[in-house]
């Protein structure tokens, strides 16, 4: 398949990107000293606090957190206190409409290099009415340190292809108060974070040569990283805190370049020094990546399986201290892994850990090559991936033309091996943001991914022909057997070909009488050809081989016969093609008509393909 690196220009959006809300429970204090546990959902664009699954809001007149009614894009307090009064029942559809009220971007322009050394300024800024808790040296270690830092994370996930260098300056003091910059306006947006960023850029100008951070020579700083005093709203739920995000605040400098794009994130997380997850997520946007969590909050997207999902919050001791690696899809876009395409491969395949081997695997829809495909990666709990929900073979269904917020047809969708669809929900009790049952074989011990399994290997509108079976682990490696397509044409002989890495000494074939006509080894005994006469019903062939080195192998394959008829219309060049599965039923594609188990369509030219076979006019 064709891969597209982010050296290219991507469609520009004027909207910003933001980190998803902290997924754990948040303690909220009430005026009488009591506390409640709530969960925040959403992002900087639109967000809600939920208590027992129902929306709550802080009443500005009383200071109490109260159950709220959703009225359009507003939350109206009802005077009912969580934990003291029975909550009103708010329909999930109203919550969904509220969360989707803001449009979010899918991509934007980027031109900074993503290989070699990339430099960024880090500016620390305090508010006029607050005190900071940590020193600049703490942030130099957080960004540039060895063993645990933003720099260390990107060295690991890029396989050493990218080295980030950060210059930390500050603390500086803003002209206005904390609440001025972070207070939420109508719709939940922070009111003035861009003003804070511009002040930070200007305050740091005498101490920085901004031209050093124009990595691609386009007269613009690639990104300014601003760290503000205190907590971020994504974890604190305080409506006057700033929600971490990436956006634009065009500001001229004294160094001949403009500083515009920025990321902003907090000094602290739960009043301790911030972890690296949020910073690394926002830098992913700087490098041109989209959010892979579901931005309309009807599901969890890819969940904790990638830092551009909710994996920015993965942690061992604290949330975000061990953020997930980029998913294989993001790594492919960044050009930090190589790609092995499995179309046409038959036999046992070894999937090496992506964290070590730097390889992902794809299987294309050949009618939409490079657009729709399955992407596979072997993820292990090593390095910054230690806090993953599980380990094994993650299979994504990708459609480059789709939107990540489309629950039934996502851009990047995890094929959950346990088939519980927990990533397809956003709110408890159904969701899990990723589990040990999602990979193959995983805790669900799902060892097959075929058109007839759950989940299945069908493309959205086409059969895939992918039959991946006997998925199992041995050490850190995952092994699987890719079987040939089972479809076979009835009414004539067919030759089945099996290829091997080493020469075959002996083999046995087990099939019903009359099916196998002949067999022979060719190409120095590394290829076995079996000529069969298909019956009018599904049949199986069991093959056992022993190599010249004594290695044994087995393949048990079911075959699905079908026949076809081609009839000219007698007037034009159009031809009616009819196919009939024998003893099984599956459409050959979305553009075929179904009538009582027969599938047909009119075509102008032949050959065409059905069930992976070319159909010619007899």
Coordinates of C-alpha atoms in Angstrom, one line a residue:
X1 CA 0.0 0.0 0.0
X2 CA 1.0 3.6 -0.4
X3 CA 1.9 5.4 2.8
X4 CA 1.8 9.1 3.1
X5 CA 4.3 10.8 5.4
X6 CA 3.6 14.1 7.1
X7 CA 6.3 15.8 5.2
X8 CA 3.4 16.7 2.9
X9 CA 1.0 19.5 3.3
X10 CA -2.2 18.6 5.1
X11 CA -5.5 20.4 5.0
X12 CA -5.4 23.5 7.3
X13 CA -7.9 24.0 10.1
X14 CA -8.4 27.1 12.2
X15 CA -9.5 25.1 15.2
X16 CA -7.2 23.8 17.9
X17 CA -6.5 20.4 19.3
X18 CA -6.7 19.5 22.9
X19 CA -6.0 16.7 25.3
X20 CA -8.9 14.5 26.4
X21 CA -10.1 14.8 30.0
X22 CA -8.4 12.9 32.8
X23 CA -10.3 9.5 32.8
X24 CA -10.3 8.9 36.6
X25 CA -12.6 10.1 39.4
X26 CA -12.1 13.7 40.5
X27 CA -12.8 14.9 44.1
X28 CA -15.1 17.9 44.2
X29 CA -15.6 20.0 47.4
X30 CA -18.9 21.4 48.5
X31 CA -19.4 24.6 50.6
X32 CA -20.2 22.5 53.7
X33 CA -16.9 20.7 53.5
X34 CA -18.3 17.5 52.1
X35 CA -16.8 16.0 48.9
X36 CA -18.2 14.0 46.0
X37 CA -16.5 11.9 43.3
X38 CA -17.3 12.8 39.7
X39 CA -15.9 12.1 36.3
X40 CA -15.1 14.7 33.7
X41 CA -15.7 13.9 30.0
X42 CA -14.9 15.8 26.9
X43 CA -12.0 18.1 25.9
X44 CA -11.2 21.8 25.7
X45 CA -13.9 22.3 23.1
X46 CA -16.9 20.9 25.1
X47 CA -16.9 19.0 28.4
X48 CA -19.2 17.9 31.2
X49 CA -18.9 16.7 34.8
X50 CA -20.9 13.6 35.5
X51 CA -22.1 12.2 38.8
X52 CA -23.5 8.7 38.6
X53 CA -23.7 9.3 34.8
X54 CA -25.7 12.5 35.1
X55 CA -24.5 16.0 34.3
X56 CA -23.6 18.4 37.2
X57 CA -22.5 22.0 37.3
X58 CA -21.2 24.4 39.9
X59 CA -24.0 26.9 40.7
X60 CA -22.3 30.3 40.6
X61 CA -24.8 31.8 43.0
X62 CA -24.5 29.1 45.8
X63 CA -21.1 27.6 45.1
X64 CA -22.7 24.1 45.3
X65 CA -22.2 21.4 42.7
X66 CA -25.7 20.6 41.5
X67 CA -27.4 18.3 39.0
X68 CA -27.9 20.2 35.8
X69 CA -30.4 20.3 32.9
X70 CA -28.9 20.5 29.4
X71 CA -30.6 23.4 27.5
X72 CA -29.0 23.7 24.1
X73 CA -25.3 24.5 24.8
X74 CA -26.0 25.6 28.4
X75 CA -26.0 23.8 31.7
X76 CA -28.7 25.0 34.1
X77 CA -28.3 24.1 37.8
X78 CA -31.4 22.4 39.3
X79 CA -30.8 22.9 43.0
X80 CA -30.4 19.2 43.5
X81 CA -27.2 18.2 45.3
X82 CA -25.3 15.0 44.2
X83 CA -25.2 12.5 47.0
X84 CA -28.1 14.2 48.8
X85 CA -30.9 14.2 46.2
X86 CA -32.0 11.7 43.6
X87 CA -30.7 12.7 40.2
X88 CA -33.0 13.5 37.4
X89 CA -32.6 11.2 34.4
X90 CA -30.9 12.9 31.5
X91 CA -31.2 11.1 28.2
X92 CA -27.9 10.0 26.8
X93 CA -28.9 11.6 23.5
X94 CA -28.9 15.0 25.2
X95 CA -25.5 14.5 26.6
X96 CA -24.3 13.4 23.1
X97 CA -25.8 16.5 21.4
X98 CA -24.1 18.7 24.0
X99 CA -20.7 17.1 23.5
X100 CA -20.9 17.4 19.8
X101 CA -22.0 21.0 19.8
X102 CA -18.4 22.2 18.9
X103 CA -16.8 21.2 15.6
X104 CA -13.3 19.8 15.9
X105 CA -10.5 19.5 13.3
X106 CA -9.1 16.4 11.8
X107 CA -5.9 17.8 10.3
X108 CA -3.9 20.9 9.6
X109 CA -0.8 22.2 7.8
X110 CA 2.6 21.3 9.1
X111 CA 6.0 21.7 7.6
X112 CA 8.5 21.2 10.4
X113 CA 10.9 18.3 10.1
X114 CA 10.2 15.1 12.0
X115 CA 13.7 13.6 11.6
X116 CA 16.9 14.6 13.3
X117 CA 17.1 17.4 15.9
X118 CA 14.1 19.5 16.5
X119 CA 14.3 22.5 18.9
X120 CA 11.5 24.1 20.9
X121 CA 11.3 26.9 23.5
X122 CA 9.6 26.2 26.8
X123 CA 8.3 29.4 28.5
X124 CA 7.1 29.3 32.2
X125 CA 4.6 31.9 33.1
X126 CA 2.9 32.7 36.4
X127 CA -0.3 34.7 36.9
X128 CA -0.4 38.1 38.6
X129 CA -2.2 36.6 41.7
X130 CA -0.6 33.1 42.1
X131 CA 2.6 31.5 43.3
X132 CA 4.5 28.8 41.5
X133 CA 5.5 25.5 43.2
X134 CA 8.4 24.3 41.1
X135 CA 11.7 25.7 39.8
X136 CA 12.8 26.1 36.2
X137 CA 15.4 23.3 36.8
X138 CA 12.5 20.9 37.5
X139 CA 11.1 21.6 34.0
X140 CA 14.5 21.4 32.4
X141 CA 14.7 17.9 33.8
X142 CA 11.1 17.1 32.9
X143 CA 11.7 18.1 29.2
X144 CA 15.4 17.2 28.7
X145 CA 16.3 14.7 31.4
X146 CA 17.7 11.2 30.8
X147 CA 15.6 8.2 31.7
X148 CA 12.3 10.0 32.1
X149 CA 11.4 13.1 30.1
X150 CA 9.6 14.4 27.0
X151 CA 12.9 14.1 25.1
X152 CA 13.4 10.5 26.3
X153 CA 9.9 9.6 25.3
X154 CA 10.3 10.8 21.7
X155 CA 13.7 9.2 21.4
X156 CA 12.1 5.9 22.3
X157 CA 8.9 6.1 20.2
X158 CA 10.8 7.4 17.1
X159 CA 13.4 4.6 17.4
X160 CA 16.1 7.2 17.8
X161 CA 15.1 9.1 14.6
X162 CA 14.1 12.3 16.4
X163 CA 15.9 14.1 19.2
X164 CA 14.0 17.0 20.8
X165 CA 15.9 19.8 22.4
X166 CA 14.1 22.2 24.8
X167 CA 15.3 25.6 26.0
X168 CA 13.5 26.5 29.3
X169 CA 13.1 30.1 30.4
X170 CA 11.1 31.8 33.1
X171 CA 9.3 32.1 35.4
X172 CA 7.7 35.3 34.0
X173 CA 4.6 37.0 35.4
X174 CA 1.5 37.8 33.3
X175 CA -0.3 41.1 33.6
X176 CA -3.7 39.7 34.7
X177 CA -5.1 37.2 37.2
X178 CA -5.4 33.4 36.9
X179 CA -9.2 33.5 36.4
X180 CA -9.0 36.1 33.6
X181 CA -7.1 33.8 31.3
X182 CA -8.8 30.5 32.1
X183 CA -12.4 31.4 32.8
X184 CA -14.8 29.5 30.6
X185 CA -17.0 31.5 28.3
X186 CA -20.2 30.5 26.5
X187 CA -19.8 26.9 25.3
X188 CA -17.1 26.1 27.8
X189 CA -14.1 27.5 25.9
X190 CA -11.3 29.2 27.9
X191 CA -11.7 33.0 27.4
X192 CA -8.2 34.4 27.0
X193 CA -5.4 31.7 26.8
X194 CA -4.0 33.3 23.5
X195 CA -3.4 36.5 25.4
X196 CA -1.4 34.6 28.0
X197 CA 0.6 32.9 25.3
X198 CA 1.4 36.2 23.5
X199 CA 2.5 37.8 26.8
X200 CA 4.7 34.8 27.5
X201 CA 6.3 35.0 24.0
X202 CA 7.0 38.7 24.5
X203 CA 8.3 38.3 28.0
X204 CA 10.8 35.6 26.9
X205 CA 12.0 37.5 23.8
X206 CA 15.0 39.1 25.4
X207 CA 16.2 35.7 26.7
X208 CA 15.6 33.7 23.5
X209 CA 16.7 33.8 19.9
X210 CA 13.5 32.6 18.4
X211 CA 15.1 32.0 15.0
X212 CA 16.8 28.9 16.5
X213 CA 13.4 27.3 16.8
X214 CA 12.4 27.8 13.1
X215 CA 13.5 24.2 12.3
X216 CA 12.2 24.2 8.7
X217 CA 13.3 27.8 7.7
X218 CA 9.8 29.1 7.0
X219 CA 10.3 32.2 9.1
X220 CA 8.0 30.9 11.8
X221 CA 8.7 29.1 15.1
X222 CA 7.5 25.6 14.8
X223 CA 5.8 25.7 18.2
X224 CA 6.1 27.5 21.5
X225 CA 5.5 25.4 24.5
X226 CA 4.0 27.4 27.3
X227 CA 3.7 26.1 30.9
X228 CA 1.3 28.0 33.1
X229 CA 1.2 28.1 36.9
X230 CA -1.0 25.6 38.6
X231 CA -3.3 22.8 37.4
X232 CA -5.0 22.2 34.1
X233 CA -8.8 22.0 33.8
X234 CA -8.6 18.6 32.0
X235 CA -7.7 17.1 35.4
X236 CA -8.8 19.7 38.0
X237 CA -12.3 20.3 36.6
X238 CA -11.9 23.9 37.8
X239 CA -13.7 26.1 35.2
X240 CA -11.1 28.9 35.7
X241 CA -8.1 26.7 35.0
X242 CA -6.8 26.5 31.4
X243 CA -7.5 23.3 29.5
X244 CA -4.3 22.1 27.8
X245 CA -4.5 22.5 24.0
X246 CA -2.6 23.4 20.8
X247 CA -3.6 26.5 18.9
X248 CA -2.3 29.7 17.3
X249 CA -1.5 33.1 18.8
X250 CA 0.4 35.1 16.0
X251 CA 3.1 37.2 17.8
X252 CA 6.0 39.0 16.2
X253 CA 9.5 38.6 17.7
X254 CA 12.8 40.6 17.6
X255 CA 14.5 37.7 15.8
X256 CA 13.0 38.0 12.3
X257 CA 10.5 35.1 12.8
X258 CA 6.9 34.9 13.9
X259 CA 5.8 32.8 16.8
X260 CA 2.2 31.5 16.2
X261 CA 1.6 27.9 16.9
X262 CA 1.7 26.9 20.6
X263 CA 0.9 24.2 23.1
X264 CA -0.1 25.1 26.6
X265 CA -0.1 22.8 29.6
X266 CA 0.0 23.2 33.4
X267 CA 2.8 23.3 35.9
X268 CA 1.2 20.7 38.1
X269 CA -1.1 17.6 38.0
X270 CA -3.1 17.2 41.2
X271 CA -0.7 19.8 42.9
X272 CA 2.5 17.8 42.1
X273 CA 4.9 18.3 39.2
X274 CA 3.1 17.5 35.9
X275 CA 3.8 14.3 34.2
X276 CA 4.8 14.0 30.5
X277 CA 1.6 12.6 29.0
X278 CA -0.2 15.8 28.2
X279 CA 2.9 17.5 26.8
X280 CA 3.8 14.5 24.6
X281 CA 0.2 14.4 23.3
X282 CA 0.1 18.1 22.3
X283 CA 3.5 17.7 20.6
X284 CA 1.9 14.9 18.5
X285 CA -0.4 17.6 17.1
X286 CA 2.6 19.8 16.4
X287 CA 4.0 17.0 14.3
X288 CA 0.7 16.9 12.4
X289 CA -1.3 14.1 14.0
X290 CA -5.0 14.1 14.7
X291 CA -6.8 13.0 17.8
X292 CA -7.7 9.3 17.8
X293 CA -10.0 9.5 20.7
X294 CA -13.6 10.0 19.6
X295 CA -14.0 13.7 19.5
X296 CA -17.8 13.6 19.7
X297 CA -17.6 11.4 22.8
X298 CA -19.9 8.7 21.7
X299 CA -17.1 6.2 22.1
X300 CA -13.5 5.9 23.2
X301 CA -11.9 5.7 19.8
X302 CA -8.6 3.7 20.0
X303 CA -8.7 4.3 23.8
X304 CA -5.4 3.7 25.7
X305 CA -3.7 1.9 22.8
X306 CA -2.2 5.2 21.6
X307 CA -1.1 8.6 23.0
X308 CA -3.3 10.4 20.4
X309 CA -6.2 8.4 21.9
X310 CA -6.6 8.4 25.7
X311 CA -3.2 6.8 26.2
X312 CA -1.7 10.1 27.2
X313 CA -3.1 9.3 30.7
X314 CA -1.5 5.8 31.0
X315 CA 0.5 5.6 34.1
X316 CA 2.4 3.4 36.6
X317 CA 2.6 5.6 39.7
X318 CA 0.7 8.7 38.5
X319 CA -1.5 9.4 35.5
X320 CA 0.5 10.2 32.4
X321 CA 3.9 9.1 33.8
X322 CA 4.1 6.2 31.2
X323 CA 2.1 7.4 28.2
X324 CA 1.4 4.9 25.5
X325 CA 3.5 4.9 22.3
X326 CA 1.9 6.3 19.2
X327 CA -0.3 3.7 17.5
X328 CA 1.0 2.0 14.4
X329 CA -1.2 4.3 12.3
X330 CA 0.4 7.4 13.7
X331 CA 3.9 5.9 13.5
X332 CA 3.3 5.2 9.8
X333 CA 2.2 8.8 9.2
X334 CA 5.3 10.1 10.9
X335 CA 7.6 7.7 9.0
X336 CA 9.1 6.3 12.2
X337 CA 8.3 2.6 11.3
X338 CA 8.7 0.5 8.1
X339 CA 5.7 -1.3 6.6
X340 CA 5.4 -4.9 5.5
X341 CA 2.4 -5.6 3.3
X342 CA 0.8 -9.1 3.7
X343 CA -1.4 -9.2 0.6
X344 CA -0.6 -12.4 -1.3
X345 CA 1.4 -13.9 1.6
X346 CA 0.5 -17.5 2.5
X347 CA 1.9 -19.4 5.5
X348 CA 3.2 -18.8 9.0
X349 CA 4.2 -15.2 9.8
X350 CA 6.1 -13.8 12.7
X351 CA 5.0 -10.4 14.1
X352 CA 7.9 -8.8 15.9
X353 CA 7.3 -6.2 18.7
X354 CA 6.9 -2.8 17.1
X355 CA 8.7 -1.1 20.0
X356 CA 11.9 -3.1 19.1
X357 CA 11.6 -4.1 15.5
X358 CA 10.0 -0.8 14.2
X359 CA 7.7 -2.7 11.7
X360 CA 4.0 -2.6 11.3
X361 CA 2.0 -4.9 9.0
X362 CA -0.8 -4.0 6.5
X363 CA -3.4 -5.9 4.4
X364 CA -5.0 -3.8 1.7
X365 CA -8.4 -3.7 0.2
X366 CA -7.1 -3.9 -3.3
X367 CA -10.1 -2.0 -4.7
X368 CA -9.3 0.9 -2.4
X369 CA -5.5 0.4 -2.1
X370 CA -3.8 2.8 0.4
X371 CA -7.3 4.0 1.6
X372 CA -8.8 1.0 3.4
X373 CA -6.7 -1.6 5.0
X374 CA -6.0 -3.6 8.2
X375 CA -3.0 -2.5 10.1
X376 CA -1.4 -4.9 12.6
X377 CA 1.2 -4.3 15.3
X378 CA 2.6 -6.4 18.1
X379 CA 2.5 -4.3 21.2
X380 CA 4.4 -5.3 24.4
X381 CA 4.5 -3.8 27.9
X382 CA 8.0 -2.4 27.6
X383 CA 9.5 1.1 27.9
X384 CA 6.9 3.8 27.9
X385 CA 4.4 1.1 26.8
X386 CA 4.6 -0.6 30.2
X387 CA 1.3 0.8 31.3
X388 CA -0.7 -0.6 28.3
X389 CA -4.0 -2.3 29.0
X390 CA -2.5 -5.6 27.7
X391 CA -0.2 -7.0 25.0
X392 CA -0.4 -8.9 21.8
X393 CA -1.4 -8.3 18.2
X394 CA -3.5 -5.2 17.8
X395 CA -5.5 -5.1 14.6
X396 CA -6.8 -1.8 13.4
X397 CA -9.4 -1.3 10.6
X398 CA -8.4 1.9 8.7
X399 CA -10.3 4.0 6.2
X400 CA -8.3 7.1 5.4
X401 CA -11.5 8.7 4.0
X402 CA -13.5 8.3 7.2
X403 CA -13.9 10.5 10.2
X404 CA -12.7 9.3 13.7
X405 CA -16.0 10.4 15.2
X406 CA -18.1 8.0 13.0
X407 CA -18.7 5.1 15.4
X408 CA -19.8 2.6 12.7
X409 CA -17.1 3.5 10.2
X410 CA -14.1 5.1 11.9
X411 CA -10.8 6.3 10.3
X412 CA -8.9 4.1 12.8
X413 CA -10.8 1.4 14.6
X414 CA -9.5 -1.3 16.9
X415 CA -10.8 -4.7 16.1
X416 CA -11.3 -5.9 19.7
X417 CA -10.3 -9.6 19.9
X418 CA -12.7 -10.1 22.9
X419 CA -15.5 -8.7 20.7
X420 CA -17.0 -6.8 23.6
X421 CA -17.1 -3.5 21.8
X422 CA -16.1 -1.7 25.0
X423 CA -14.2 0.9 23.0
X424 CA -17.4 1.7 21.2
X425 CA -18.9 3.2 24.3
X426 CA -17.8 6.3 26.2
X427 CA -19.6 6.2 29.5
X428 CA -19.6 3.4 32.2
X429 CA -20.4 0.7 32.7
X430 CA -19.9 -0.5 29.1
X431 CA -16.6 1.2 28.3
X432 CA -13.1 0.3 29.3
X433 CA -10.7 2.5 27.2
X434 CA -8.9 -0.7 26.3
X435 CA -8.4 -4.0 28.0
X436 CA -6.1 -7.1 28.0
X437 CA -8.8 -8.8 25.9
X438 CA -8.4 -6.4 22.9
X439 CA -5.1 -7.9 21.4
X440 CA -4.9 -11.3 19.7
X441 CA -4.8 -13.8 21.3
X442 CA -5.1 -11.8 24.5
X443 CA -7.0 -12.8 27.6
X444 CA -9.9 -13.8 25.4
X445 CA -7.6 -16.4 23.7
X446 CA -9.0 -15.4 20.3
X447 CA -6.7 -17.1 17.8
X448 CA -8.4 -16.3 14.5
X449 CA -9.3 -13.2 12.4
X450 CA -11.3 -14.3 9.3
X451 CA -14.5 -13.3 7.5
X452 CA -16.4 -15.7 9.7
X453 CA -15.0 -14.9 13.2
X454 CA -16.0 -12.2 15.7
X455 CA -14.6 -9.7 15.1
X456 CA -14.4 -10.5 11.4
X457 CA -11.9 -9.5 8.7
X458 CA -14.4 -8.1 6.2
X459 CA -13.8 -4.7 4.8
X460 CA -16.7 -2.2 5.1
X461 CA -18.2 -2.9 1.6
X462 CA -16.0 -5.7 0.2
X463 CA -14.7 -9.1 1.2
X464 CA -11.0 -9.0 2.3
X465 CA -9.8 -12.6 1.7
X466 CA -7.8 -12.3 5.0
X467 CA -7.7 -15.6 6.9
X468 CA -5.3 -15.2 9.8
X469 CA -5.5 -18.2 12.1
X470 CA -3.6 -20.0 14.8
X471 CA -2.5 -16.7 16.4
X472 CA -0.3 -17.4 19.4
X473 CA 2.6 -15.9 21.3
X474 CA 6.1 -17.3 21.9
X475 CA 8.1 -15.0 24.1
X476 CA 7.7 -11.5 22.8
X477 CA 6.8 -12.6 19.2
X478 CA 3.3 -13.3 17.9
X479 CA 2.9 -16.0 15.3
X480 CA 0.0 -16.5 12.9
X481 CA -0.9 -18.6 9.9
X482 CA -2.2 -16.7 6.8
X483 CA -4.3 -19.1 4.8
X484 CA -5.1 -18.8 1.1
X485 CA -8.5 -17.5 0.2
X486 CA -10.9 -20.4 0.5
X487 CA -13.0 -19.5 -2.6
X488 CA -12.8 -21.9 -5.4
X489 CA -14.6 -22.2 -8.8
X490 CA -16.9 -25.2 -9.3
X491 CA -17.0 -27.0 -12.6
X492 CA -13.3 -27.2 -13.5
X493 CA -10.0 -28.3 -11.8
X494 CA -8.1 -25.8 -9.6
X495 CA -4.5 -25.8 -8.6
X496 CA -3.7 -25.0 -5.0
X497 CA -0.1 -23.8 -4.3
X498 CA 1.6 -23.9 -0.9
X499 CA 5.1 -22.3 -0.5
X500 CA 7.6 -23.1 2.3
X501 CA 10.7 -21.5 3.6
X502 CA 12.6 -24.8 3.6
X503 CA 12.5 -27.9 1.4
X504 CA 9.8 -30.5 2.1
X505 CA 10.9 -34.1 2.7
X506 CA 7.4 -35.7 3.0
X507 CA 3.8 -34.6 3.0
X508 CA 0.4 -36.2 3.4
X509 CA -3.0 -34.9 2.1
X510 CA -6.3 -35.7 3.8
X511 CA -9.4 -35.0 1.8
X512 CA -12.7 -36.7 0.8
X513 CA -12.5 -39.2 -2.1
X514 CA -12.5 -37.7 -5.6
X515 CA -11.4 -34.2 -4.6
X516 CA -7.6 -34.5 -5.0
X517 CA -6.6 -35.3 -8.6
X518 CA -2.8 -35.0 -8.3
X519 CA 0.0 -33.4 -6.3
X520 CA 3.7 -32.6 -6.8
X521 CA 6.6 -30.8 -5.2
X522 CA 8.4 -28.2 -7.4
X523 CA 11.0 -25.4 -7.0
X524 CA 13.5 -27.6 -5.1
X525 CA 10.7 -29.0 -3.0
X526 CA 9.8 -25.6 -1.5
X527 CA 6.5 -25.5 -3.4
X528 CA 3.6 -28.0 -3.3
X529 CA 0.9 -27.9 -6.0
X530 CA -2.3 -29.8 -5.4
X531 CA -4.8 -30.2 -8.3
X532 CA -8.4 -30.5 -7.0
X533 CA -11.8 -31.2 -8.5
X534 CA -14.2 -29.1 -6.3
X535 CA -17.5 -30.7 -5.3
X536 CA -20.7 -28.7 -5.1
X537 CA -20.4 -28.0 -1.3
X538 CA -17.7 -26.7 1.1
X539 CA -14.9 -29.1 1.6
X540 CA -11.6 -29.4 3.6
X541 CA -8.1 -30.3 2.9
X542 CA -5.7 -31.2 5.7
X543 CA -2.0 -30.9 4.8
X544 CA 0.8 -32.2 7.0
X545 CA 4.5 -31.7 6.0
X546 CA 7.9 -32.5 7.4
X547 CA 10.8 -30.5 6.1
X548 CA 14.3 -31.8 5.3
X549 CA 15.4 -30.4 8.6
X550 CA 12.8 -32.3 10.5
X551 CA 10.4 -29.4 11.2
X552 CA 6.7 -30.4 11.1
X553 CA 3.9 -28.2 9.8
X554 CA 0.1 -28.5 9.4
X555 CA -2.6 -26.6 7.5
X556 CA -6.3 -27.4 7.8
X557 CA -8.1 -25.4 5.1
X558 CA -11.8 -25.2 4.3
X559 CA -12.7 -24.3 0.7
X560 CA -15.9 -22.6 -0.5
X561 CA -17.0 -23.5 -4.1
X562 CA -19.1 -21.2 -6.3
X563 CA -20.1 -21.2 -9.9
X564 CA -20.9 -18.3 -12.3
X565 CA -22.8 -17.7 -15.5
X566 CA -22.1 -14.8 -18.0
X567 CA -24.9 -13.9 -20.3
X568 CA -24.7 -11.1 -23.0
X569 CA -27.8 -9.0 -23.3
X570 CA -27.8 -9.5 -27.1
X571 CA -28.2 -5.8 -27.8
X572 CA -25.2 -4.0 -26.4
X573 CA -21.9 -4.8 -24.9
X574 CA -23.5 -5.3 -21.5
X575 CA -23.3 -8.7 -19.9
X576 CA -25.2 -10.2 -16.9
X577 CA -22.9 -11.9 -14.5
X578 CA -24.5 -14.2 -11.9
X579 CA -22.6 -16.0 -9.1
X580 CA -24.0 -18.7 -6.8
X581 CA -22.2 -19.9 -3.6
X582 CA -22.7 -23.6 -3.1
X583 CA -23.6 -24.5 0.4
X584 CA -22.6 -21.2 1.9
X585 CA -23.6 -17.6 1.5
X586 CA -21.6 -14.4 1.3
X587 CA -22.0 -11.4 -1.0
X588 CA -19.0 -10.9 -3.4
X589 CA -19.3 -7.1 -2.8
X590 CA -21.5 -4.1 -2.1
X591 CA -22.2 -3.5 -5.8
X592 CA -23.8 -6.9 -6.4
X593 CA -27.6 -7.5 -6.2
X594 CA -28.9 -10.4 -4.0
X595 CA -31.8 -12.5 -5.2
X596 CA -32.6 -15.7 -3.3
X597 CA -28.9 -16.6 -2.8
X598 CA -27.8 -15.6 -6.3
X599 CA -25.7 -12.5 -6.7
X600 CA -25.8 -10.6 -10.0
X601 CA -24.9 -7.4 -11.8
X602 CA -24.5 -5.9 -15.3
X603 CA -21.0 -5.2 -16.5
X604 CA -19.6 -3.6 -19.7
X605 CA -16.2 -5.4 -19.8
X606 CA -14.7 -8.6 -18.6
X607 CA -12.8 -10.0 -16.7
X608 CA -14.2 -8.9 -13.3
X609 CA -13.3 -10.3 -9.9
X610 CA -15.7 -12.1 -7.5
X611 CA -14.5 -13.9 -4.4
X612 CA -10.9 -13.2 -5.4
X613 CA -11.3 -15.0 -8.7
X614 CA -11.3 -13.6 -12.2
X615 CA -14.5 -14.2 -14.1
X616 CA -14.2 -14.5 -17.9
X617 CA -16.8 -14.9 -20.6
X618 CA -17.0 -18.6 -21.5

